[in-house]
Short mmCIF file of C-alpha atoms in Angstrom, two decimals:
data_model
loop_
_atom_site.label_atom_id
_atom_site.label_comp_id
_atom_site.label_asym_id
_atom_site.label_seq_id
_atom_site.Cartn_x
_atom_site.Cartn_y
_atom_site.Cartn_z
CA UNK A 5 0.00 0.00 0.00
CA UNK A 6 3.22 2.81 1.14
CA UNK A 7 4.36 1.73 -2.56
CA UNK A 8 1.40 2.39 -4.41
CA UNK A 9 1.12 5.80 -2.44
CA UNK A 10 4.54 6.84 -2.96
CA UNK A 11 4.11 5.79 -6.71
CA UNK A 12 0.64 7.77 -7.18
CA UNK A 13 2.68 10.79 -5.45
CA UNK A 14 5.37 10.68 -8.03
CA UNK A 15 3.00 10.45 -10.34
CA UNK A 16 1.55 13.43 -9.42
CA UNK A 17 4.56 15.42 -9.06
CA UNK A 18 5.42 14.51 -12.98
CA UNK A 19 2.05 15.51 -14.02
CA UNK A 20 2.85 19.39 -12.02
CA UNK A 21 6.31 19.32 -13.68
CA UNK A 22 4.91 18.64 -17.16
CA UNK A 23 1.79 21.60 -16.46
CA UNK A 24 4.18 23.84 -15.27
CA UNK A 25 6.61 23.48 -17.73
CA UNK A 26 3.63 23.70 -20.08
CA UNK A 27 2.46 27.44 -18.43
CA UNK A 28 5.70 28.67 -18.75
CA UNK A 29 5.28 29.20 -21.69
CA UNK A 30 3.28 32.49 -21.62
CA UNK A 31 3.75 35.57 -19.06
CA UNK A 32 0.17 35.48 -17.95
CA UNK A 33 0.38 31.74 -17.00
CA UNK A 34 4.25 31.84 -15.97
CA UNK A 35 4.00 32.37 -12.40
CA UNK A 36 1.20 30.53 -11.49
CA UNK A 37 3.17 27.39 -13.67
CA UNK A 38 6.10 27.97 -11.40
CA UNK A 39 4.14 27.66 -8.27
CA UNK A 40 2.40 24.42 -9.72
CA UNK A 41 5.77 23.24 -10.53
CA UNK A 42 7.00 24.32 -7.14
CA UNK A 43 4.06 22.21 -4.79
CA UNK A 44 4.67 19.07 -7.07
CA UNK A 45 8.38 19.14 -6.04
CA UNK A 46 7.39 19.36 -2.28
CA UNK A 47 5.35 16.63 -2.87
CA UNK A 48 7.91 14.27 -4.11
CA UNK A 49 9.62 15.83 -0.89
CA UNK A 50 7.38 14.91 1.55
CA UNK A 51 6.70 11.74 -0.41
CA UNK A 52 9.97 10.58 0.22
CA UNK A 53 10.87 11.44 3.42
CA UNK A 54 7.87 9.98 4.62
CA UNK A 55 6.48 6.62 2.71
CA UNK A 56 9.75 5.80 1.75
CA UNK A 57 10.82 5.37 4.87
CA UNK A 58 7.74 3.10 5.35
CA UNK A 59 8.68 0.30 3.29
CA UNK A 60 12.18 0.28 2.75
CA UNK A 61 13.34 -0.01 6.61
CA UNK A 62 16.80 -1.51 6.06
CA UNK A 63 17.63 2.34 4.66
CA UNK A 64 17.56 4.54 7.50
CA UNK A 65 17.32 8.04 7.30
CA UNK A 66 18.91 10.86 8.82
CA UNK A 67 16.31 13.70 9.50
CA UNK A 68 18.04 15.89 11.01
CA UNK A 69 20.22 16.40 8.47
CA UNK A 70 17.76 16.29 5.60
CA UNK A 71 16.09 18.96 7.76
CA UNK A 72 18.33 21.02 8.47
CA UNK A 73 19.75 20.97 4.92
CA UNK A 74 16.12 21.94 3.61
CA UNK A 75 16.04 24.78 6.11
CA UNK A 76 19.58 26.33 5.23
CA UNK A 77 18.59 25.78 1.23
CA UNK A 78 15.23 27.44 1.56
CA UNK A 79 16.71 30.21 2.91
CA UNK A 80 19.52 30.88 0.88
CA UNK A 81 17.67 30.25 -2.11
CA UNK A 82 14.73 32.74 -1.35
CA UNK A 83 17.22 35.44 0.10
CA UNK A 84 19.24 35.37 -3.11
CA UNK A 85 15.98 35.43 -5.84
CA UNK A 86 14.23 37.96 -3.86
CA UNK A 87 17.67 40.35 -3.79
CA UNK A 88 18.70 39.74 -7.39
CA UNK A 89 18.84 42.53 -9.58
CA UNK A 90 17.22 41.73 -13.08
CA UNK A 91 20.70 42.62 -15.06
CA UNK A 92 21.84 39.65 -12.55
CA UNK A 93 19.77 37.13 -13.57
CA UNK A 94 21.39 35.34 -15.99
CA UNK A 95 24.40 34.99 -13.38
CA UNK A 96 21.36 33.74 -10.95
CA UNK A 97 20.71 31.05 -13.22
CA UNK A 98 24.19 30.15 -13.93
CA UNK A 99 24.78 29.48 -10.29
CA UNK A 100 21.62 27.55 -9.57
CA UNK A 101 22.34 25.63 -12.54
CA UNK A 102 25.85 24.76 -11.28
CA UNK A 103 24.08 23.68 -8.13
CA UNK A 104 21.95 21.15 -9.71
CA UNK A 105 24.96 19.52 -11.62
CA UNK A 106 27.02 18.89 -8.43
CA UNK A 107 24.43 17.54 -6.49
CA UNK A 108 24.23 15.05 -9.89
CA UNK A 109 28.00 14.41 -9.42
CA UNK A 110 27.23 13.89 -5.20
CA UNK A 111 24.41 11.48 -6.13
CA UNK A 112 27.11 9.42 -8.08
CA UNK A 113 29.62 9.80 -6.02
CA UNK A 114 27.81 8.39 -2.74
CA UNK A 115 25.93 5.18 -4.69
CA UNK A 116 29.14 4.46 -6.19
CA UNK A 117 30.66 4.12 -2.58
CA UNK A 118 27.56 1.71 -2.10
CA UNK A 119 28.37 0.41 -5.10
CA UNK A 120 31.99 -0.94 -4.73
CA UNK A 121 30.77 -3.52 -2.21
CA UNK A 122 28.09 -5.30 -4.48
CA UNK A 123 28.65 -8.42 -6.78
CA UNK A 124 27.80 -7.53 -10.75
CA UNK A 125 27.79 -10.32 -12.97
CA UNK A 126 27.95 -9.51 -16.54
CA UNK A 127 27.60 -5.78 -18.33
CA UNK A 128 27.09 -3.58 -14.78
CA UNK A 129 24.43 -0.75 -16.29
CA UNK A 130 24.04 0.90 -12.57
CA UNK A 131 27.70 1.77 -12.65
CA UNK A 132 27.55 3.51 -16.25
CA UNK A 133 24.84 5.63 -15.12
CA UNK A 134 26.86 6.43 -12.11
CA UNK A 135 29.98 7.59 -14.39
CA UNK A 136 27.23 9.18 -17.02
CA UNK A 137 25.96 10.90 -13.89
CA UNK A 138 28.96 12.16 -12.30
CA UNK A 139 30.18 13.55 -16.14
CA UNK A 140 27.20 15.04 -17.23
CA UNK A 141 27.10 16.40 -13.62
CA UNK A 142 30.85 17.46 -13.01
CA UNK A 143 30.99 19.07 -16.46
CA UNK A 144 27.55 21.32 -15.80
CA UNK A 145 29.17 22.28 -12.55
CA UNK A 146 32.31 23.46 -13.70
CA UNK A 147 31.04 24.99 -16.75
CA UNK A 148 28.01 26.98 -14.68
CA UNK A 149 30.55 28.84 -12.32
CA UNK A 150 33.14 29.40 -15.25
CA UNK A 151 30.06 30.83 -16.54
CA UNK A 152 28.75 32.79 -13.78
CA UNK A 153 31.94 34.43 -13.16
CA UNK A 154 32.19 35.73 -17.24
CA UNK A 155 28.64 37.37 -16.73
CA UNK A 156 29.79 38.48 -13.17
CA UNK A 157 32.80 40.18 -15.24
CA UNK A 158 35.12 38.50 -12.80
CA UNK A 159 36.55 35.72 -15.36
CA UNK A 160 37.95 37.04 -18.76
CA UNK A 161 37.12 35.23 -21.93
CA UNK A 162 40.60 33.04 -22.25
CA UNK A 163 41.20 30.35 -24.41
CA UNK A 164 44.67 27.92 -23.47
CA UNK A 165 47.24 27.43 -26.71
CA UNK A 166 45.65 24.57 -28.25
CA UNK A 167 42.67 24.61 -26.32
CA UNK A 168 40.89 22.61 -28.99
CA UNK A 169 43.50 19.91 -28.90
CA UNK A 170 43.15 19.67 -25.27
CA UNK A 171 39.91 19.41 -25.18
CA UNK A 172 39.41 16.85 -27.61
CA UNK A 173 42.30 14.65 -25.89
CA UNK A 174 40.47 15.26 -21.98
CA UNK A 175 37.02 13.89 -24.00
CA UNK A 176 38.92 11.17 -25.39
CA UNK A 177 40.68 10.28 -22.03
CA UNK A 178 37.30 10.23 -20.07
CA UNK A 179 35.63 8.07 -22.30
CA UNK A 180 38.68 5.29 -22.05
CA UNK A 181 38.45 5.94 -17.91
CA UNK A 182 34.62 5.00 -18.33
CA UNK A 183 35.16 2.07 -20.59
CA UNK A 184 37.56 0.84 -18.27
CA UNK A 185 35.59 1.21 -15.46
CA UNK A 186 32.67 -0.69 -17.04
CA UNK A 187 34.89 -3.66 -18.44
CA UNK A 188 38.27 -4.11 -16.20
CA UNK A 189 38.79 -3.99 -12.80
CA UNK A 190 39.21 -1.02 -11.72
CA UNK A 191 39.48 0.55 -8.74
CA UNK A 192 38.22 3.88 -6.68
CA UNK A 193 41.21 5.66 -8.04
CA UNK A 194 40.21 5.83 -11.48
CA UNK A 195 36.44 6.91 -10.57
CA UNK A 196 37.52 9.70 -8.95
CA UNK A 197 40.25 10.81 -11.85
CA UNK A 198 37.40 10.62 -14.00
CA UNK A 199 35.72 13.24 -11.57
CA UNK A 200 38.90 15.65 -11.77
CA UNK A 201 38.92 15.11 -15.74
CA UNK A 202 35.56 16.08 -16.12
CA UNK A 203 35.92 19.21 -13.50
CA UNK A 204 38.76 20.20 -15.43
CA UNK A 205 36.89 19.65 -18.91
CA UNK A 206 33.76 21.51 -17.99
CA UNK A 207 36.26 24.89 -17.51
CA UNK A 208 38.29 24.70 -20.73
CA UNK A 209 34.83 23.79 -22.75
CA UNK A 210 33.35 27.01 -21.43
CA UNK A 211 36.20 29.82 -20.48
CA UNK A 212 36.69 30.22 -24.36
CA UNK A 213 33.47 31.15 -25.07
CA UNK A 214 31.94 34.36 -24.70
CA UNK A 215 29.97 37.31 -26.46
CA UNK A 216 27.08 36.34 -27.87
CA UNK A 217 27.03 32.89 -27.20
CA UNK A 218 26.37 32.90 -23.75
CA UNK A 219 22.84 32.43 -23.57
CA UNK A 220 23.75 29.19 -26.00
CA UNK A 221 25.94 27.96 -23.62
CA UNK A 222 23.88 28.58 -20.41
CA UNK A 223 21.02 26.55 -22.49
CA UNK A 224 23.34 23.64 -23.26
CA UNK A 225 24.23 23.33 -19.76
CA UNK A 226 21.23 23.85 -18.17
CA UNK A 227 20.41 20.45 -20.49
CA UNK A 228 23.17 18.88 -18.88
CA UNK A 229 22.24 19.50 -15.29
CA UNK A 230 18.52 17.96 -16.55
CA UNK A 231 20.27 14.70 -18.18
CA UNK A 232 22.95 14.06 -14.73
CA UNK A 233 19.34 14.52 -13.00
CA UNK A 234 17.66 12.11 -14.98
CA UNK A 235 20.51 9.58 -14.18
CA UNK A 236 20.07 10.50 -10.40
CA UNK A 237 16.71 9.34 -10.98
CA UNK A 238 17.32 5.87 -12.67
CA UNK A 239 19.35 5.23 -9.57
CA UNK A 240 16.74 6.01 -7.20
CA UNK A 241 14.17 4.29 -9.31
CA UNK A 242 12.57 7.89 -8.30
CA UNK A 243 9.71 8.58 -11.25
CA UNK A 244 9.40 12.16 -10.32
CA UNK A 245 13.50 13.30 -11.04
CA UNK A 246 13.79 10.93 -13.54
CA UNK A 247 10.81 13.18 -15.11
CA UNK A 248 12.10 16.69 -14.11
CA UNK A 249 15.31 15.50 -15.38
CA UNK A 250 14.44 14.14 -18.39
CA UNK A 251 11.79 17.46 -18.73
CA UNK A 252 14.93 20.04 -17.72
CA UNK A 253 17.18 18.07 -20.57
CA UNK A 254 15.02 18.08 -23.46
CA UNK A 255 13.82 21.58 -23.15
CA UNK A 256 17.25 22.66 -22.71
CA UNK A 257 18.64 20.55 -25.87
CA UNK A 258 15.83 22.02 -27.92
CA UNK A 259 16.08 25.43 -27.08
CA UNK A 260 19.66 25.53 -27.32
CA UNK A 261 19.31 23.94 -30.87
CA UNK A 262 16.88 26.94 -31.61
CA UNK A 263 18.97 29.42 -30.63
CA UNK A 264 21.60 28.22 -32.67
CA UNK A 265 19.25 28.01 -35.33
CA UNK A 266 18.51 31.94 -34.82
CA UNK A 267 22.40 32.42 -35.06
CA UNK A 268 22.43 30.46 -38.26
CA UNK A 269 25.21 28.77 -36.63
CA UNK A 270 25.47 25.36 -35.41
CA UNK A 271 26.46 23.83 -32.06
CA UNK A 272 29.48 22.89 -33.12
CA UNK A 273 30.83 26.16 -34.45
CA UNK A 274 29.75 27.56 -31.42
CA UNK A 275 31.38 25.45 -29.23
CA UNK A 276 34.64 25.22 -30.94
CA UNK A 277 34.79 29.22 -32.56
CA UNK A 278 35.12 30.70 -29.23
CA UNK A 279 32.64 33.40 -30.98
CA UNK A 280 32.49 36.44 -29.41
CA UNK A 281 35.88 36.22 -27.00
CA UNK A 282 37.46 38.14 -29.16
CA UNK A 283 37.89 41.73 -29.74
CA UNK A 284 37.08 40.80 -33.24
CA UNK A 285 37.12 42.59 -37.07
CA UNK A 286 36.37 45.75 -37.82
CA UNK A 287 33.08 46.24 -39.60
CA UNK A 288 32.44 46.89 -42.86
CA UNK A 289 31.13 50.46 -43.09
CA UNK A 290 34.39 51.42 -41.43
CA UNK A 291 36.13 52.08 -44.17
CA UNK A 292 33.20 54.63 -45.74
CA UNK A 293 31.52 57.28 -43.81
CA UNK A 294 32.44 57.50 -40.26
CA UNK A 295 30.29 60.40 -39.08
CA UNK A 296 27.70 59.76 -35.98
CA UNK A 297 24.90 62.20 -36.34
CA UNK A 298 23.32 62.74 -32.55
CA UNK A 299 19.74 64.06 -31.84
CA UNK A 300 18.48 66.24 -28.71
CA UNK A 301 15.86 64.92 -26.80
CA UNK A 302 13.35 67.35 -27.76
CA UNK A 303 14.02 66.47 -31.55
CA UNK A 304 13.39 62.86 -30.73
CA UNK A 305 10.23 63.62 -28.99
CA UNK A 306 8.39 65.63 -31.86
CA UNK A 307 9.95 62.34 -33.88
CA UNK A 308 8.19 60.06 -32.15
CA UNK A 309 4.78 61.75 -30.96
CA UNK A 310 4.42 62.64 -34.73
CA UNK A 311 5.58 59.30 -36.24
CA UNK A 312 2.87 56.22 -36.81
CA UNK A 313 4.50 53.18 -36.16
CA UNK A 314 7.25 52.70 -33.35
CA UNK A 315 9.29 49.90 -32.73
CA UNK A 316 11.21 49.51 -29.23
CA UNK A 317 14.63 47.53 -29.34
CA UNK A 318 15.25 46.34 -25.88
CA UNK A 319 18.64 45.30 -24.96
CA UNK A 320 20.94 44.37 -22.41
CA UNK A 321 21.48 48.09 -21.69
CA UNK A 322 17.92 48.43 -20.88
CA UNK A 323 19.04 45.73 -18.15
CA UNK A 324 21.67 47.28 -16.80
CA UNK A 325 19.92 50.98 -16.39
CA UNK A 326 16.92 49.52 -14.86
CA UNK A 327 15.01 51.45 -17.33
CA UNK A 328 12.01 48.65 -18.33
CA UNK A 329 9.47 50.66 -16.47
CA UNK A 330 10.24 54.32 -17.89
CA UNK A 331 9.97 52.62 -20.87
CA UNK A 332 6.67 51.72 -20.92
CA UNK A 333 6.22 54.57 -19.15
CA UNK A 334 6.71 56.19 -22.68
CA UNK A 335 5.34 53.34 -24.57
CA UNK A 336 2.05 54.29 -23.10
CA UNK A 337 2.25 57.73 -23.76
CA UNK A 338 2.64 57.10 -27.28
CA UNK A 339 0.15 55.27 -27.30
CA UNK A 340 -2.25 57.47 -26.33
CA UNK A 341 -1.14 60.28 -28.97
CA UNK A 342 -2.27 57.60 -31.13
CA UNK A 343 1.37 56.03 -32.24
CA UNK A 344 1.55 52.28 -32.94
CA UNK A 345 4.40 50.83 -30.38
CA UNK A 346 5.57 47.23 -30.33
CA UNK A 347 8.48 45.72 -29.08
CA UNK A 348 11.35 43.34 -31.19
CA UNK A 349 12.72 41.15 -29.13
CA UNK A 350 15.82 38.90 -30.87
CA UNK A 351 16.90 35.16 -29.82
CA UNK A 352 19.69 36.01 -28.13
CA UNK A 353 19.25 39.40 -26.89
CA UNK A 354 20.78 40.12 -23.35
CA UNK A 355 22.86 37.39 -21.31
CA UNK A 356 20.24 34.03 -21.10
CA UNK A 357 17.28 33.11 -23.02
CA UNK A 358 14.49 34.99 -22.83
CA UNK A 359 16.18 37.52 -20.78
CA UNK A 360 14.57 40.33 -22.76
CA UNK A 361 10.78 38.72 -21.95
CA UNK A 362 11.83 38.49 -18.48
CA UNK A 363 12.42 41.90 -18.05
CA UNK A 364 9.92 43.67 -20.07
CA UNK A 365 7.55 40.94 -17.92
CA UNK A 366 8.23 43.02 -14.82
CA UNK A 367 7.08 45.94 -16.46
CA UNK A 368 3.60 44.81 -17.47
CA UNK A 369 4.48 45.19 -20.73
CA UNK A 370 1.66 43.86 -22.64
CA UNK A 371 2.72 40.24 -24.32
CA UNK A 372 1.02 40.96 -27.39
CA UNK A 373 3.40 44.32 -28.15
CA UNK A 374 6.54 41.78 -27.88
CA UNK A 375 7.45 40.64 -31.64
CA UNK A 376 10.02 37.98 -32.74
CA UNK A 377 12.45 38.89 -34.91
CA UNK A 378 10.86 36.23 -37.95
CA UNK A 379 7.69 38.52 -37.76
CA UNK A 380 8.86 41.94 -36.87
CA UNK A 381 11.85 42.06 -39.90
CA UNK A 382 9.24 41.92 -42.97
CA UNK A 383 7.42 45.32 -41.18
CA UNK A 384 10.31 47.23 -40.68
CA UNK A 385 10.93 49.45 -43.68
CA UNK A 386 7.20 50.60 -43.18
CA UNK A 387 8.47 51.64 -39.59
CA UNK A 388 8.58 55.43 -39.04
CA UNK A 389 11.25 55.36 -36.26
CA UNK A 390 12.88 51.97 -34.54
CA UNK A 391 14.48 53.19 -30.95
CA UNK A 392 17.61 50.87 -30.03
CA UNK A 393 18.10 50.67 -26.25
CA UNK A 394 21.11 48.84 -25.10
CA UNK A 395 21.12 46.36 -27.94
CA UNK A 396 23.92 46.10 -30.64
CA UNK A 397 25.33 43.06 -32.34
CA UNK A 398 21.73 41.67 -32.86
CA UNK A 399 21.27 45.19 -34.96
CA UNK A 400 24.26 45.25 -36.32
CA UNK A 401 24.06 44.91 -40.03
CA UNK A 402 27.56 43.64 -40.38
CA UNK A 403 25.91 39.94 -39.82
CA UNK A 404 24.40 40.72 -43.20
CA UNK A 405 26.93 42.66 -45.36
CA UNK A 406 30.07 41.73 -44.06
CA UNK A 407 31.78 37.93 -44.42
CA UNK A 408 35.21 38.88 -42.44
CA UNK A 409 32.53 39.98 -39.52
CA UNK A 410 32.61 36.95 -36.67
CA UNK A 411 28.78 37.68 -36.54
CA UNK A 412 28.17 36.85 -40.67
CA UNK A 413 25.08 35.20 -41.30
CA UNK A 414 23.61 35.79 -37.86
CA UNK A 415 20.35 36.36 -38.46
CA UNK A 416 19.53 40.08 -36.86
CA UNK A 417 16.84 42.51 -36.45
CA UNK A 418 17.17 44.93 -39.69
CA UNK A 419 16.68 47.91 -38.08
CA UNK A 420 18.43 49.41 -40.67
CA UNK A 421 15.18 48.99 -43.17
CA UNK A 422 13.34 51.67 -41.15
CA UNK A 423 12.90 54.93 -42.00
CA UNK A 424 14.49 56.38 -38.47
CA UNK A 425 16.60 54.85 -36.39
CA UNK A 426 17.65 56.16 -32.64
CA UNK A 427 20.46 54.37 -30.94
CA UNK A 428 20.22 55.23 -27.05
CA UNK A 429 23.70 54.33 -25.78
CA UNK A 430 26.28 55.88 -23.45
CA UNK A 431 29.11 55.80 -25.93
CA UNK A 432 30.54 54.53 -29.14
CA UNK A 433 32.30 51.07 -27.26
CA UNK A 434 31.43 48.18 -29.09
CA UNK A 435 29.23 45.39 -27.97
CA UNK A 436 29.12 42.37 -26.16
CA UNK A 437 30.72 40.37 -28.99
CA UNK A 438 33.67 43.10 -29.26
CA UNK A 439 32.82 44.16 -33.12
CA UNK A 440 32.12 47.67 -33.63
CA UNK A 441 28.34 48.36 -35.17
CA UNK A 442 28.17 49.89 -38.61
CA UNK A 443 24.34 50.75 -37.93
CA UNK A 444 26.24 53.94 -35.85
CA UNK A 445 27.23 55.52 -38.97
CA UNK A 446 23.96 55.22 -41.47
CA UNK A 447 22.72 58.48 -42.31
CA UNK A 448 19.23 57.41 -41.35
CA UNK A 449 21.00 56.85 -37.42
CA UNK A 450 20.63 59.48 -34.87
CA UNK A 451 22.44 59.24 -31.91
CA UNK A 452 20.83 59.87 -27.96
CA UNK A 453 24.24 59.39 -25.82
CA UNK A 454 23.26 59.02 -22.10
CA UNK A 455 22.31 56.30 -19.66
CA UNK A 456 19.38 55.26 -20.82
CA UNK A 457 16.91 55.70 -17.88
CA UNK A 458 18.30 59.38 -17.05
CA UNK A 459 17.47 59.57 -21.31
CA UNK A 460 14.17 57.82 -21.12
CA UNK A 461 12.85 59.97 -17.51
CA UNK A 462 13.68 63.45 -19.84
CA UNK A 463 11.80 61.86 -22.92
CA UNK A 464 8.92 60.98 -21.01
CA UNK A 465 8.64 64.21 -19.78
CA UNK A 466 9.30 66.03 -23.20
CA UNK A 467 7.12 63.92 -25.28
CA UNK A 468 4.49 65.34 -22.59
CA UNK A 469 4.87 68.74 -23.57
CA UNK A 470 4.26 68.37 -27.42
#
C-alpha cells in the first residue's frame, strides 16, 4: 500500500512538472506554472521522506540532516531570488544551474561508494549511469561557475594554446576511464580521476566562449544538469526526477538547438569558434563614412509623438539601467497620442534566453506588443522610427553585409530597413561580442548618448509637452 502511495505521489509530481513546464510558456500563465511546478516538487519531498521510509526499513534516514539541509537551502535560495537585480539574472541562473549539476556528481559519487561492495555479474548498467551521472554532472558544474563568473565580469574570456587539442584529448581520455571502469577492474582511483577530468573539462569547454554565445551555452548546460538529473533518478528508481530531469534536458537541448538556429550557426561552431571572445574585425562600413549624427531629446520627442508606427529595441542596456518601467512609461504615452508601439525582441538578446521577456515581464508590458524577430523584420521598412536601447550586435548589419565579420550570417533585427533609427547608448564602445556596429554611422542613425533611464525619464517628460 506505502508503494502504491509513494508511486501515485510521483506520479503526481510529474504531471505538475509537465503543467508547469507547459504554463511557462506564456507571461500570464508563468507564475502561477512555477508555483504548480514548485508544490509538485514538495510533494515528491514529503513523499519521500515519509512513505519511503515506510517500506524500505533496512535504509535509514537521517532527519536531522535532511532537515536542516532543507532549512539552510530554503533560505539561501529565497534570500538570493528575492535580492537579485534583473541585469543579474542570468548569473542567478548560472549558479543555480551549477548547483543542480554537483548535487548530480554527489548522487554518483555516494551510490558508487555503495556500489563498490556489491557483486555484478555480466555488463554492470548501474555503474555507467553512475559515471554518465557524475560527467554530465561534473561538467555542468564546472562549466556553470566558469560561466557565472564571465557574466559576473570577474573571469575574462581566455582560451589555453591549443585549447581545442586539449579538449578533444580530456574527451577522449574520459571516455577510455569509463570504458575501463565498465569492463576491467578497476578501482576507486580511477572513478575519482574521471571526476577531476571532467571538473577540469567543464572549464576549458566554457572559459573560451563568450559574447554572444552565452545564452547558448547557459542553455546547453542547463540540459546537462537535466540529463545528470535524470541519471540520479534511474538510480533512485525515483519517477518524479527521472521526469524533471528528463523534462529540464530536453527543453534545454531544444532550445539551445533553436537558438543556434537563430544564429544560423550550429552547435558545433559555437562550441569550438570561441565566438564572441574576441575583440574581433572591424566592420564593414568602417572604411566609408564614419560620421555619428546625434539628436536632442526634444528632436526625438516631436519624432516620435508625430511618427505612426514605433518599434522599441530592448537590450541588455535596458538591463543594466533599470530602465524597463520608464519605458513603458513612454510606450504608453505614445500610445495614447495615437502612435503604434511594439516591441522586437531577438533570440539572443541580453545574457540568457528569454532575458529580454523576463524583463519587459516586470514591467507589465503587454505580451502581445513583444514581436520575434521572424515577424517583426518583414514590417520594418514601413516603420517610421525603430528606438535601439542597449542592444547592438543583434542590430548590427555587419551579420548581413560583411563575411570577415565573426557575426556573418547571424540572423539580426534589420533595423536598418526603417525609415528612423535612434540608438540610445552611453558611448561609441562596441558590444558584447567586441565588433564595432556599422548601424552607428547610417545616415538614417541618430544618436541619444546618455544612460538610458536618465534619457528615457527626460523623454517621457518632453514627449508630454508636445
Amino acid at each position: 500500500m506505502s508503494l502504491n502511495l509513494l508511486e501515485i505521489s510521483y506520479l503526481i509530481a510529474s504531471l505538475t512538472f509537465i503543467i508547469g513546464l507547459k504554463m511557462l510558456s506564456h507571461p500570464d500563465s508563468a507564475r502561477k506554472g512555477n508555483l504548480i511546478a514548485a508544490a509538485g516538487m514538495l510533494i515528491a519531498i514529503v513523499a519521500t521522506l515519509t512513505i519511503f521510509q515506510e517500506f524500505d526499513s533496512g535504509k535509514m534516514l537521517n532527519y536531522g540532516l535532511i532537515f536542516g539541509g532543507l532549512v539552510i537551502g530554503t533560505i539561501i535560495g529565497t534570500v538570493m531570488a528575492k535580492k537579485v537585480q534583473m541585469t543579474a539574472m542570468p548569473q542567478m541562473v548560472s549558479f543555480f544551474n551549477g548547483m543542480g549539476g554537483a548535487c548530480a556528481a554527489l548522487i554518483a559519487i555516494i551510490e558508487y561508494q555503495h556500489h563498490q561492495h556489491t557483486t555484478v555479474t555480466g555488463f554492470d548498467g548501474e555503474l555507467l549511469v553512475m559515471l554518465l551521472g557524475l560527467l554530465i554532472g561534473s561538467v555542468s558544474f564546472s562549466g556553470s561557475m566558469i560561466a557565472y563568473g564571465k557574466l559576473e565580469g570577474k573571469i575574462k574570456d581566455k582560451a589555453l594554446p591549443m585549447n581545442q587539442a586539449i579538449n578533444m584529448i580530456l574527451l577522449g581520455a574520459i571516455v577510455v576511464l569509463i570504458l575501463y571502469q565498465l569492463f576491467a577492474e578497476s578501482t576507486p582511483l580511477e572513478f575519482y580521476i574521471l571526476l577531476g577530468l571532467a571538473l577540469v573539462y567543464g572549464v576549458l569547454f566554457v572559459m573560451p566562449i563568450g559574447g554572444a554565445d552565452m545564452p547558448v551555452v547557459i542553455s546547453l548546460l542547463n540540459s546537462f544538469t537535466g540529463m545528470a538529473a535524470a541519471f540520479g533518478g534511474f538510480l533512485y528508481g525515483n519517477k518524479a526526477m527521472l521526469t524533471g530531469g528528463i523534462l529540464v534536458g530536453s527543453a534545454g537541448t531544444i532550445l539551445t538547438i533553436l537558438m543556434c538556429n537563430a544564429m544560423n550557426r550550429s552547435l558545433t561552431n559555437v562550441l569550438l569558434g570561441a565566438f564572441g571572445g574576441t575583440a574581433g574585425g572591424a566592420a564593414k562600413g568602417q572604411t566609408g563614412d564614419q560620421t555619428v549624427r546625434e539628436i536632442s531629446i526634444s528632436d526625438t520627442a516631436v519624432l516620435l509623438s508625430y511618427s505612426q508606427n514605433v518599434v522599441i529595441v530592448p537590450g541588455y542596456g535596458l538591463a543594466v539601467a533599470q530602465a524597463q518601467h520608464i519605458c513603458h512609461e513612454l510606450e504608453k504615452l505614445l500610445e495614447e497620442k495615437g502612435v503604434e508601439v511594439n516591441y522586437a525582441i531577438h533570440p539572443v538578446a541580453g545574457r540568457m534566453p528569454g532575458h529580454m521577456n523576463v524583463l519587459l515581464a516586470e514591467a507589465d508590458v503587454p505580451y502581445e506588443r513583444l514581436q520575434e524577430m521572424e515577424e517583426i523584420n518583414p514590417k520594418m521598412p514601413n516603420m517610421d522610427v525603430v528606438v535601439v536601447i542597449g542592444a547592438n550586435d543583434v542590430v548590427n548589419p555587419a551579420a548581413k553585409n560583411d563575411p570577415s565579420s565573426p557575426i556573418y550570417g547571424m540572423p539580426i533585427l534589420e533595423v536598418d530597413q526603417a525609415k528612423n533609427v535612434i540608438i540610445l547608448k552611453r558611448g561609441m564602445s562596441a558590444g558584447y561580442a567586441g565588433i564595432e556596429n556599422e548601424l552607428f554611422f547610417y545616415p538614417k542613425t541618430r544618436m541619444l548618448f546618455g544612460d538610458a533611464k536618465d534619457s528615457l525619464q527626460k523623454l517621457v517628460s518632453e514627449v508630454k509637452e508636445v
